[in-house]
XYZ file of C-alpha atoms in Angstrom:
716
model
C -17.938 -63.296 18.560
C -17.900 -60.805 21.352
C -14.941 -62.504 23.100
C -12.944 -62.693 19.831
C -13.494 -59.027 19.096
C -12.514 -58.071 22.615
C -9.276 -60.076 22.416
C -8.201 -58.405 19.136
C -9.129 -54.956 20.448
C -7.041 -55.504 23.599
C -4.041 -56.602 21.496
C -4.347 -53.497 19.321
C -4.540 -51.275 22.345
C -1.469 -52.838 23.939
C 0.494 -52.729 20.617
C -0.133 -49.021 20.057
C 0.824 -48.033 23.583
C 3.971 -45.765 23.788
C 5.328 -45.205 27.294
C 6.606 -41.655 28.062
C 10.323 -40.891 27.482
C 12.549 -40.456 30.524
C 13.204 -36.886 31.679
C 16.959 -37.061 30.861
C 16.192 -38.088 27.262
C 13.716 -35.211 26.740
C 16.280 -32.753 28.138
C 19.011 -34.026 25.794
C 16.715 -33.783 22.775
C 15.700 -30.205 23.703
C 19.336 -29.117 24.026
C 20.178 -30.661 20.633
C 17.299 -28.827 18.918
C 18.331 -25.538 20.563
C 21.912 -25.909 19.300
C 20.719 -26.690 15.762
C 18.325 -23.703 15.784
C 21.059 -21.334 16.974
C 23.559 -22.655 14.401
C 22.975 -20.134 11.556
C 22.945 -17.137 13.911
C 26.083 -18.338 15.644
C 27.708 -18.921 12.234
C 27.075 -15.322 11.200
C 28.475 -14.112 14.500
C 31.622 -16.181 14.000
C 32.048 -14.784 10.478
C 31.797 -11.241 11.773
C 34.467 -12.028 14.334
C 36.810 -13.494 11.713
C 36.405 -11.034 8.808
C 36.414 -7.248 8.553
C 34.565 -6.229 5.349
C 35.810 -3.285 3.286
C 32.621 -1.581 2.194
C 33.886 1.455 0.280
C 35.982 0.122 -2.557
C 35.940 0.432 -6.345
C 37.184 -2.480 -8.478
C 38.985 -2.567 -11.763
C 36.675 -4.607 -14.019
C 37.062 -6.244 -17.417
C 36.142 -4.436 -20.630
C 36.392 -5.940 -24.085
C 36.507 -4.727 -27.679
C 36.734 -6.436 -31.063
C 40.242 -7.747 -30.470
C 41.217 -7.465 -26.796
C 40.221 -7.768 -23.165
C 41.428 -5.151 -20.693
C 41.057 -4.582 -16.970
C 41.341 -6.987 -14.032
C 39.754 -10.023 -12.424
C 40.174 -12.433 -9.511
C 39.848 -16.199 -9.517
C 36.325 -17.590 -9.212
C 36.669 -18.020 -5.427
C 38.501 -14.733 -4.863
C 42.221 -14.126 -4.410
C 43.888 -14.063 -1.000
C 47.303 -12.858 0.085
C 49.301 -11.608 3.059
C 49.128 -7.816 3.230
C 52.289 -5.812 2.608
C 52.246 -2.019 2.623
C 54.287 -0.427 -0.180
C 54.914 3.290 0.376
C 58.279 3.509 -1.401
C 59.535 1.750 -4.502
C 62.219 0.053 -2.360
C 59.428 -1.770 -0.469
C 58.684 -3.790 -3.600
C 61.774 -5.979 -3.066
C 60.067 -7.679 -0.102
C 57.083 -8.577 -2.271
C 59.006 -9.558 -5.374
C 61.926 -11.444 -3.810
C 62.601 -11.384 -0.059
C 59.259 -11.988 1.664
C 58.828 -15.567 2.987
C 55.012 -15.667 2.825
C 53.874 -15.229 -0.790
C 51.525 -14.557 -2.435
C 51.167 -10.967 -1.236
C 48.253 -8.598 -1.351
C 49.802 -5.141 -1.747
C 48.468 -1.970 -0.164
C 49.995 0.519 -2.602
C 50.481 4.223 -2.009
C 48.640 6.201 -4.690
C 51.810 8.023 -5.756
C 53.303 4.664 -6.780
C 50.283 3.639 -8.827
C 51.975 3.992 -12.223
C 52.894 1.906 -15.232
C 56.448 1.150 -14.103
C 55.358 -0.392 -10.798
C 52.326 -2.266 -12.180
C 54.323 -3.844 -14.997
C 56.730 -5.257 -12.379
C 53.825 -6.715 -10.415
C 52.088 -8.051 -13.509
C 54.882 -10.451 -14.347
C 55.156 -12.315 -11.019
C 53.209 -15.061 -9.246
C 54.186 -13.605 -5.848
C 51.397 -10.994 -6.095
C 47.750 -12.013 -5.703
C 46.170 -8.559 -5.797
C 46.432 -4.855 -5.218
C 44.599 -2.328 -3.046
C 45.356 1.280 -3.982
C 45.296 4.082 -1.435
C 44.273 7.216 -3.332
C 46.951 9.925 -3.252
C 46.126 13.202 -1.504
C 46.968 15.681 -2.865
C 46.918 14.485 -6.479
C 50.300 13.434 -7.917
C 51.992 16.702 -8.973
C 53.583 15.100 -12.033
C 50.132 14.182 -13.337
C 48.479 10.794 -13.807
C 46.500 9.561 -16.781
C 45.823 5.837 -17.315
C 44.368 6.641 -20.743
C 46.095 6.407 -24.100
C 48.506 8.988 -25.459
C 46.309 9.099 -28.570
C 42.697 8.768 -27.310
C 40.194 6.965 -29.565
C 42.960 6.165 -32.018
C 41.660 4.602 -35.224
C 38.062 5.763 -34.791
C 38.445 9.435 -35.669
C 38.560 10.949 -39.122
C 42.286 10.629 -39.804
C 43.405 7.426 -41.520
C 45.501 6.215 -44.437
C 42.719 7.492 -46.712
C 42.057 10.847 -45.024
C 44.914 13.005 -43.792
C 47.399 10.128 -43.388
C 50.008 12.583 -42.122
C 47.799 13.145 -39.055
C 46.773 9.529 -38.417
C 47.839 7.837 -35.159
C 48.680 11.217 -33.595
C 51.595 11.711 -35.966
C 51.070 15.460 -35.835
C 50.417 15.863 -32.109
C 50.543 13.605 -29.071
C 47.422 14.850 -27.307
C 47.838 13.113 -23.956
C 51.600 12.909 -23.319
C 51.194 11.734 -19.695
C 48.929 8.874 -20.797
C 50.344 5.568 -19.534
C 47.789 3.266 -21.162
C 47.236 1.431 -17.849
C 43.484 1.356 -18.375
C 44.080 -0.637 -21.570
C 46.262 -3.355 -20.003
C 44.992 -6.784 -18.937
C 45.800 -7.853 -15.363
C 45.176 -11.395 -14.120
C 44.836 -10.309 -10.485
C 42.274 -8.013 -8.810
C 42.990 -4.320 -8.250
C 40.734 -2.304 -5.936
C 40.665 1.377 -5.022
C 40.191 2.172 -1.324
C 37.819 5.130 -1.110
C 37.555 5.399 2.690
C 40.597 6.680 4.617
C 39.299 5.011 7.786
C 39.250 1.588 6.147
C 42.746 2.199 4.800
C 43.887 3.004 8.324
C 42.330 -0.235 9.662
C 44.342 -2.218 7.088
C 47.557 -0.416 8.033
C 46.946 -1.049 11.739
C 46.424 -4.741 11.050
C 49.639 -4.766 9.017
C 51.585 -2.973 11.764
C 50.321 -5.362 14.419
C 51.013 -8.625 12.564
C 53.006 -8.265 9.331
C 55.907 -5.870 9.902
C 59.252 -7.731 9.619
C 61.104 -7.852 12.962
C 64.909 -7.696 13.233
C 65.379 -8.474 9.569
C 63.409 -11.726 9.715
C 59.922 -12.483 8.523
C 56.913 -11.840 10.770
C 55.398 -14.673 12.794
C 51.928 -16.120 12.349
C 49.087 -15.235 12.545
C 49.415 -12.753 9.669
C 46.999 -10.132 8.392
C 45.589 -11.100 4.992
C 43.199 -9.648 2.439
C 40.747 -11.347 0.097
C 39.401 -9.678 -3.060
C 36.488 -11.002 -5.120
C 36.033 -9.714 -8.682
C 35.704 -12.709 -10.977
C 34.646 -11.724 -14.506
C 32.450 -13.915 -16.725
C 33.580 -12.652 -20.148
C 36.917 -13.483 -21.772
C 39.009 -12.835 -24.889
C 37.036 -10.206 -26.851
C 33.632 -8.740 -27.631
C 33.325 -11.145 -30.566
C 33.702 -14.146 -28.238
C 31.517 -12.928 -25.387
C 28.684 -11.658 -27.613
C 28.675 -14.912 -29.575
C 28.418 -16.906 -26.337
C 25.648 -14.677 -25.021
C 23.815 -14.960 -28.341
C 24.037 -18.773 -28.334
C 22.787 -18.878 -24.754
C 19.831 -16.658 -25.639
C 18.983 -18.851 -28.627
C 19.202 -22.330 -27.112
C 18.866 -21.938 -23.346
C 15.678 -21.502 -21.331
C 17.662 -19.569 -18.715
C 20.361 -17.826 -20.761
C 23.474 -16.612 -18.961
C 24.686 -13.393 -20.575
C 28.410 -12.864 -20.001
C 28.857 -9.290 -21.276
C 26.830 -6.220 -22.220
C 27.495 -3.399 -24.704
C 28.362 -0.004 -23.265
C 25.313 2.105 -24.040
C 23.192 5.002 -22.907
C 21.343 7.934 -24.502
C 22.403 11.169 -26.157
C 20.582 14.281 -24.967
C 19.566 16.885 -27.553
C 17.239 19.834 -27.996
C 16.682 22.631 -30.503
C 16.342 26.372 -30.157
C 13.256 26.362 -32.378
C 10.939 23.344 -31.899
C 10.980 20.586 -34.513
C 8.841 17.489 -34.922
C 10.903 14.702 -33.376
C 8.963 11.994 -35.227
C 9.126 13.736 -38.592
C 11.886 15.121 -40.783
C 13.372 18.583 -41.055
C 12.878 20.008 -44.541
C 16.002 19.691 -46.750
C 16.328 23.466 -47.131
C 16.350 24.065 -43.357
C 19.829 24.675 -41.955
C 20.833 23.656 -38.429
C 23.929 24.562 -36.432
C 25.041 21.735 -34.147
C 26.646 22.597 -30.817
C 28.132 19.503 -29.213
C 29.991 18.205 -26.210
C 30.541 14.902 -24.414
C 29.051 14.045 -21.022
C 30.989 10.893 -20.074
C 34.390 10.185 -18.597
C 36.397 7.179 -17.420
C 39.207 6.092 -15.111
C 41.054 2.897 -14.221
C 38.379 1.930 -11.662
C 34.754 1.067 -12.343
C 32.313 3.952 -11.937
C 35.033 6.297 -10.664
C 34.874 8.988 -13.328
C 34.693 12.544 -11.930
C 35.711 14.036 -15.314
C 35.905 17.648 -14.061
C 38.017 18.968 -16.931
C 37.547 16.208 -19.516
C 33.725 16.378 -19.525
C 31.968 18.475 -16.879
C 33.606 21.824 -17.632
C 32.531 21.586 -21.268
C 28.956 20.347 -20.871
C 28.267 22.828 -18.053
C 29.486 25.629 -20.334
C 27.295 24.211 -23.091
C 24.214 24.196 -20.825
C 24.889 27.770 -19.734
C 25.190 28.902 -23.371
C 21.878 27.202 -24.193
C 20.174 29.057 -21.337
C 21.642 32.407 -22.445
C 20.450 31.887 -26.031
C 16.933 30.923 -25.006
C 16.598 34.212 -23.158
C 17.087 36.180 -26.390
C 13.817 37.780 -27.464
C 14.021 37.119 -31.215
C 15.126 33.477 -31.403
C 11.931 32.559 -33.279
C 13.047 34.896 -36.084
C 16.471 33.330 -36.633
C 16.896 31.911 -40.117
C 18.872 28.905 -38.877
C 17.984 26.575 -36.040
C 20.485 25.536 -33.357
C 20.715 22.023 -31.977
C 22.287 21.493 -28.545
C 23.750 17.993 -28.425
C 25.278 16.075 -25.516
C 26.958 12.829 -26.542
C 27.327 9.770 -24.288
C 30.052 7.130 -24.566
C 32.541 9.321 -26.440
C 35.395 8.072 -24.253
C 34.947 4.623 -25.800
C 35.557 5.296 -29.483
C 32.770 7.849 -29.992
C 29.732 5.677 -29.200
C 27.193 8.544 -29.050
C 28.327 10.621 -32.011
C 28.853 7.633 -34.303
C 25.322 6.463 -33.510
C 23.798 9.859 -34.285
C 25.656 10.015 -37.608
C 24.487 6.462 -38.376
C 20.870 7.384 -37.595
C 21.103 10.489 -39.793
C 22.474 8.427 -42.663
C 19.721 5.814 -42.226
C 17.081 8.566 -42.137
C 15.814 7.600 -38.674
C 16.724 10.912 -37.034
C 14.782 14.166 -37.567
C 17.880 15.779 -39.085
C 19.911 14.661 -42.055
C 23.595 15.344 -42.534
C 22.617 17.694 -45.366
C 20.772 19.909 -42.878
C 23.963 20.668 -40.911
C 25.172 24.186 -41.651
C 28.146 24.121 -39.271
C 29.448 22.377 -36.186
C 30.746 23.931 -32.953
C 32.154 21.633 -30.277
C 33.170 22.474 -26.746
C 36.089 20.342 -25.622
C 38.131 20.801 -22.419
C 37.765 24.508 -21.586
C 38.475 25.062 -17.863
C 42.288 25.199 -17.739
C 43.009 28.182 -19.955
C 46.345 29.964 -19.901
C 45.957 33.771 -19.952
C 42.234 33.291 -20.750
C 43.050 31.987 -24.237
C 40.667 29.566 -25.922
C 42.002 27.819 -29.005
C 39.947 27.240 -32.170
C 40.836 23.903 -33.815
C 39.753 23.126 -37.384
C 40.325 20.308 -39.843
C 43.101 21.175 -42.341
C 42.037 18.455 -44.797
C 38.429 19.555 -45.367
C 39.566 23.193 -45.539
C 41.356 22.381 -48.787
C 37.869 22.534 -50.292
C 37.298 26.175 -51.254
C 33.654 26.235 -50.163
C 34.399 24.670 -46.787
C 37.363 27.003 -46.306
C 35.163 30.041 -46.850
C 32.557 28.856 -44.352
C 35.191 27.921 -41.759
C 36.794 31.332 -42.159
C 33.435 33.002 -41.534
C 32.879 30.772 -38.475
C 36.281 31.684 -37.024
C 35.735 35.403 -37.631
C 32.356 35.368 -35.877
C 33.786 33.486 -32.890
C 36.760 35.850 -32.611
C 34.636 38.995 -32.826
C 32.141 37.601 -30.284
C 34.860 37.582 -27.640
C 35.297 41.370 -27.849
C 34.823 42.870 -24.404
C 34.865 39.462 -22.695
C 37.594 38.067 -20.497
C 38.239 35.381 -23.103
C 40.547 35.553 -26.098
C 39.959 33.192 -29.008
C 42.948 32.293 -31.135
C 43.210 30.126 -34.206
C 45.492 27.106 -34.332
C 47.763 26.876 -37.368
C 46.615 25.184 -40.594
C 49.039 22.286 -40.103
C 47.432 21.259 -36.833
C 44.857 18.405 -36.942
C 41.711 18.241 -34.847
C 42.068 16.974 -31.273
C 40.015 13.901 -30.265
C 36.446 15.148 -30.715
C 32.927 14.110 -31.716
C 33.226 16.406 -34.749
C 35.610 13.874 -36.298
C 32.801 11.316 -36.609
C 30.680 13.794 -38.579
C 33.639 14.607 -40.839
C 33.973 10.915 -41.654
C 30.527 11.106 -43.227
C 30.548 14.567 -44.807
C 32.705 17.691 -45.196
C 31.095 20.001 -42.654
C 32.477 23.391 -41.639
C 33.283 23.191 -37.971
C 35.464 24.224 -35.064
C 36.491 22.602 -31.777
C 37.081 24.978 -28.868
C 39.647 23.870 -26.279
C 41.971 25.276 -23.653
C 45.004 23.616 -25.275
C 46.791 24.454 -28.487
C 48.652 21.158 -28.804
C 48.859 18.666 -25.904
C 46.140 18.634 -23.249
C 46.493 21.045 -20.345
C 44.729 18.379 -18.298
C 47.363 16.249 -16.518
C 44.682 13.924 -15.123
C 42.787 13.013 -18.290
C 40.553 9.936 -17.779
C 41.733 9.686 -14.215
C 40.302 9.504 -10.691
C 42.199 12.737 -10.016
C 40.235 14.785 -12.572
C 38.329 16.307 -9.660
C 36.984 19.785 -8.757
C 40.438 20.643 -7.412
C 41.869 20.025 -10.882
C 39.807 22.913 -12.293
C 40.596 25.096 -9.257
C 37.176 25.032 -7.627
C 37.514 26.442 -4.114
C 34.973 27.272 -1.416
C 35.328 29.179 1.871
C 35.310 27.154 5.071
C 32.139 26.729 7.094
C 29.497 26.989 4.345
C 26.351 24.891 4.598
C 25.432 22.666 1.609
C 22.889 25.213 0.320
C 25.365 28.073 0.765
C 28.022 26.095 -1.107
C 25.510 25.413 -3.898
C 24.930 29.157 -4.353
C 28.532 30.340 -3.839
C 29.879 31.669 -7.150
C 33.439 30.392 -7.588
C 36.098 31.892 -9.849
C 35.828 28.761 -12.004
C 32.101 29.396 -12.482
C 32.753 33.005 -13.490
C 35.414 31.888 -15.956
C 33.201 29.244 -17.598
C 30.289 31.698 -17.728
C 32.531 33.990 -19.788
C 33.171 31.177 -22.254
C 29.442 30.358 -22.393
C 28.655 34.012 -23.122
C 31.093 34.122 -26.042
C 29.741 30.853 -27.473
C 26.100 31.957 -27.128
C 26.764 35.289 -28.860
C 28.652 33.585 -31.684
C 25.846 31.051 -32.181
C 23.266 33.827 -32.285
C 25.163 35.548 -35.092
C 25.802 32.282 -36.941
C 22.074 31.592 -36.873
C 21.412 34.928 -38.576
C 20.723 37.125 -35.556
C 21.027 40.820 -36.376
C 20.433 42.487 -33.005
C 23.070 43.619 -30.562
C 24.419 40.632 -28.619
C 25.375 42.473 -25.438
C 22.141 41.305 -23.772
C 23.096 37.653 -24.327
C 24.852 36.804 -21.093
C 25.463 33.466 -19.338
C 24.595 33.398 -15.656
C 27.552 32.565 -13.323
C 25.059 31.568 -10.625
C 23.614 28.871 -12.897
C 27.129 27.693 -13.760
C 28.194 27.426 -10.115
C 25.053 25.417 -9.277
C 25.784 22.990 -12.091
C 29.446 22.612 -11.137
C 28.453 21.840 -7.548
C 25.789 19.355 -8.627
C 27.827 17.521 -11.271
C 31.123 17.484 -9.374
C 30.503 17.649 -5.624
C 26.993 16.600 -4.598
C 24.207 15.492 -6.915
C 21.711 15.246 -4.072
C 21.241 18.986 -3.627
C 18.163 21.179 -3.318
C 18.307 22.494 -6.910
C 18.611 19.103 -8.586
C 15.865 17.778 -6.301
C 13.521 20.510 -7.516
C 13.967 19.971 -11.273
C 13.582 16.192 -11.653
C 10.535 13.943 -11.749
C 9.384 12.542 -8.380
C 10.015 8.952 -9.505
C 13.654 9.773 -10.344
C 14.720 11.127 -6.957
C 16.637 7.899 -6.254
C 19.217 8.792 -8.935
C 20.578 11.611 -6.793
C 23.591 9.953 -5.204
C 26.108 11.872 -3.151
C 29.296 11.644 -5.241
C 28.776 12.283 -8.973
C 30.371 9.883 -11.467
C 30.135 10.065 -15.251
C 30.891 6.552 -16.540
C 28.674 5.480 -19.452
C 27.985 1.960 -18.005
C 25.623 -0.694 -19.415
C 22.334 0.195 -17.693
C 20.706 3.281 -19.102
C 20.000 6.073 -18.750
C 22.683 6.712 -16.133
C 22.372 9.493 -13.547
C 24.365 11.989 -15.621
C 22.116 11.543 -18.651
C 18.944 12.079 -16.632
C 20.342 15.150 -14.918
C 21.650 16.760 -18.117
C 18.198 16.144 -19.625
C 16.324 17.817 -16.768
C 18.821 20.634 -16.245
C 18.571 21.453 -19.956
C 14.770 21.338 -19.767
C 14.818 23.593 -16.716
C 17.160 26.132 -18.317
C 15.543 26.239 -21.760
C 11.945 25.127 -21.190
C 8.775 26.909 -20.149
C 6.580 26.366 -17.107
C 3.039 25.706 -18.361
C -0.210 25.834 -16.436
C -1.190 22.164 -16.607
C -2.366 19.713 -13.993
C -0.354 16.587 -13.212
C -2.779 14.442 -15.240
C -2.632 16.759 -18.256
C 1.164 17.028 -18.082
C 1.642 13.266 -17.966
C -1.099 12.492 -20.483
C -0.691 14.648 -23.591
C -4.134 13.673 -24.910
C -5.588 15.909 -22.206
C -3.335 18.843 -23.080
C -5.325 21.871 -24.283
C -2.501 23.055 -26.524
C -2.628 22.325 -30.220
C 1.149 22.006 -30.665
C 1.928 18.853 -28.726
C 4.377 17.012 -30.944
C 7.357 19.437 -31.028
C 7.550 19.442 -27.239
C 8.244 17.149 -24.328
C 6.333 17.624 -21.077
C 7.698 16.721 -17.637
C 6.028 16.913 -14.227
C 8.864 17.816 -11.839
C 9.064 17.894 -8.044
C 9.536 21.627 -7.600
C 11.155 23.422 -4.672
C 10.144 23.018 -1.062
C 7.341 25.272 0.107
C 8.858 27.852 2.462
C 6.063 27.277 4.985
C 6.102 23.465 5.015
C 8.073 20.361 4.104
C 5.968 19.661 1.008
C 7.027 20.537 -2.532
C 5.324 22.691 -5.138
C 5.429 20.597 -8.355
C 4.887 22.021 -11.830
C 4.902 21.083 -15.516
C 7.831 21.973 -17.798
C 7.499 22.093 -21.577
C 10.752 21.840 -23.545
C 12.280 20.540 -26.751
C 14.674 18.201 -24.915
C 14.845 14.648 -26.294
C 16.861 11.466 -25.852
C 18.281 9.336 -28.645
C 20.115 6.021 -28.478
C 23.829 5.979 -27.747
C 24.414 2.334 -28.654
C 27.154 1.602 -31.153
C 25.832 0.624 -34.605
C 28.129 -2.418 -34.419
C 25.616 -4.079 -32.085
C 22.619 -3.124 -34.217
C 24.391 -4.671 -37.217
C 25.757 -7.602 -35.146
C 29.225 -6.723 -36.459
C 31.031 -7.418 -33.193
C 34.441 -7.349 -34.857
C 33.864 -3.972 -36.533
C 36.744 -1.552 -37.090
C 34.335 1.186 -38.206
C 32.294 1.476 -35.003
C 32.962 1.112 -31.284
C 32.704 -2.478 -30.010
C 33.243 -1.946 -26.276
C 31.464 -4.259 -23.855
C 31.619 -4.735 -20.103
C 31.920 -8.177 -18.538
C 29.311 -9.343 -16.070
C 30.291 -10.564 -12.617
C 28.662 -12.294 -9.666
C 30.053 -10.349 -6.727
C 32.474 -7.555 -5.937
C 33.751 -7.445 -2.361
C 36.845 -7.162 -0.207
C 37.711 -8.179 3.349
C 40.652 -8.636 5.713
C 41.295 -11.300 8.356
C 44.068 -13.118 10.247
C 45.491 -16.211 8.604
C 47.286 -19.032 10.444
C 50.438 -20.823 9.314
C 50.223 -23.751 6.920
C 51.516 -26.072 9.655
C 48.756 -25.015 12.054
C 46.164 -25.371 9.321
C 47.385 -28.931 8.589
C 47.403 -29.846 12.307
C 43.889 -28.437 12.675
C 42.745 -30.437 9.649
C 44.298 -33.682 10.910
C 42.862 -33.229 14.408
C 39.474 -32.501 12.881
C 39.639 -35.670 10.772
C 40.667 -37.739 13.805
C 37.782 -36.319 15.856
C 35.417 -37.051 12.976
C 36.576 -40.671 12.748
C 36.343 -41.145 16.519
C 32.863 -39.608 16.470
C 31.755 -41.934 13.663
C 33.101 -44.986 15.501
C 31.488 -43.909 18.759
C 28.203 -43.309 16.973
C 28.396 -46.746 15.347
C 29.012 -48.604 18.601
C 26.396 -46.607 20.500
C 23.867 -47.325 17.766
C 24.791 -51.047 17.787
C 24.275 -51.284 21.547
C 21.328 -48.903 21.705
C 18.996 -51.656 22.962
C 21.278 -52.135 25.974
C 22.281 -48.525 26.637
C 18.876 -46.973 26.150
C 16.453 -49.673 27.332
C 13.186 -48.141 28.446
C 11.701 -49.897 31.503
C 8.311 -51.550 31.076
C 5.309 -49.725 32.416
C 4.281 -51.663 35.550
C 0.631 -50.974 34.787
C 0.763 -52.870 31.467
C -0.522 -56.417 31.555
C 0.386 -58.916 28.867
C -2.099 -61.588 27.809
């Protein structure tokens, strides 16, 4: 037994024995593992050597409504083309006809970014995309990619109401409007925001792509690749239906588009219960303005004249009114309203009217005594501000009497101010305005204040050029950021004058009987707001008035696009600026301020409480936070069409924004087709040879890689 066991044990020991590998084999294996481990890092390094990313760009994206898709997109893998710089219209002939290396990716001078040029490029397969170099200074002839008749079909005028004014028959409000933003392009268009990156592209073009002696340039050529593939197609009806089906039947639904939405900001002079209802006999004066803008490129919406000038004036008027000592005695309340999404067929105002009609808003339409709207107000000629009214509703004798009283109060309130208010003739319709959505529901006495009598003074409406320079904001050289914030510009003084007139008129409309000379808007407040909303959001004043958890919203360059994620930066900042200007600092701890159940005050409901960061302590780097009590509230600015699931509605806005996977741009050198084919063929040949070599080596492995027997091993 013992000898049998010993024999089997010896066999097992010999069978499991593995002699050590030769030194050359271990070295080869180590080198192979090192190469494989370094592969990803080396791959990234190679990519960085091949491509130069363009990090500061803004794409044109796809938007959709009930019937159309507009905007731009690339193919799913991005679009590539040889770069050609177009600085004169004559340069287009190379792209459209003469150039031997289509498709082309055009670097277009901003002064040529117009409808005439883009319509030529739209109809050819020789163009794969467009990169636009922003024009500096702004085009002197003006540039507006918006419509000549903004929000056409969604205002008050129609075949049933003032048909003679429908479709801008009476007045073309935006004569320079090209409608480019409402075209559909099947190639990507990007805006280059960084002059240094633009210069890099031009240097690459000069080095590789400039035609020599009348013949085409030689390879390698400088090329550009743009990625902006959009998921949604056709219309809002199609994309919302697809998203809805995905949400219903898929575990991991893929939404392809989202409604444009945000929040309206509103507050009242006298506090009201936001969860209750204002008594039917209570009268409220609504003061309104829009806070959003738009341009051809996504999230590039400075809106200096089209939005910021008006809502800054509105905020300043609210502050001036709140400083009046007898506001609690006024017989009528005043509601300060800031609408979001008005650029896209009156999203915010139509939603507020809808909520009032459905009795889900504290006010009803019947509570509205009158309506005052601030439109574009910064570009006045000879300090004249025009008062626009609706000629159709004024045919009603009662409405006419109230409108006449409203106009008289506004005119007399400008006495002694550097602003003259003049009435537009009875035959003139209202300009595009939120007031039109309220008139669709009820005949309300109202007036729209604007710096234009007929066509817009603003030559850059809904454009990337509607910048601080457009409203003549100028600062001395050499100021620090804090000095610039506090520097009172002529524009700020001018808008403060308008705010003063509006505040005094509102005080009298609300039943105020005291002298209004003490009601005065503060130019210093106006200049701070202009700087924050147009030049730099991340400034010391804005930092001090927002909640600590919102400090990330303070980006450098302000933009006022409504977007699909809410609230956007502009909405938050208007909310907290309004609370700062009209609210009261209360002596509450952080816990009490954030938890109203611990508040010692009895009147909790009419107010909103916010714990804000406060200014920096002069003796340290820490802040001195405090609690602000105000009447500022938010309400939904989502079109009723999406609440009702009426995606094809002609009554309400139906705008959606397509989703996308990635937005990026890069440049690189591209080889000729012949060289690419040769490289491919050589690569295939090397692959085949490698496979054959591997096969034969593997077949003869027992001969080539025989491991010598260990001389110490003894076989039995």
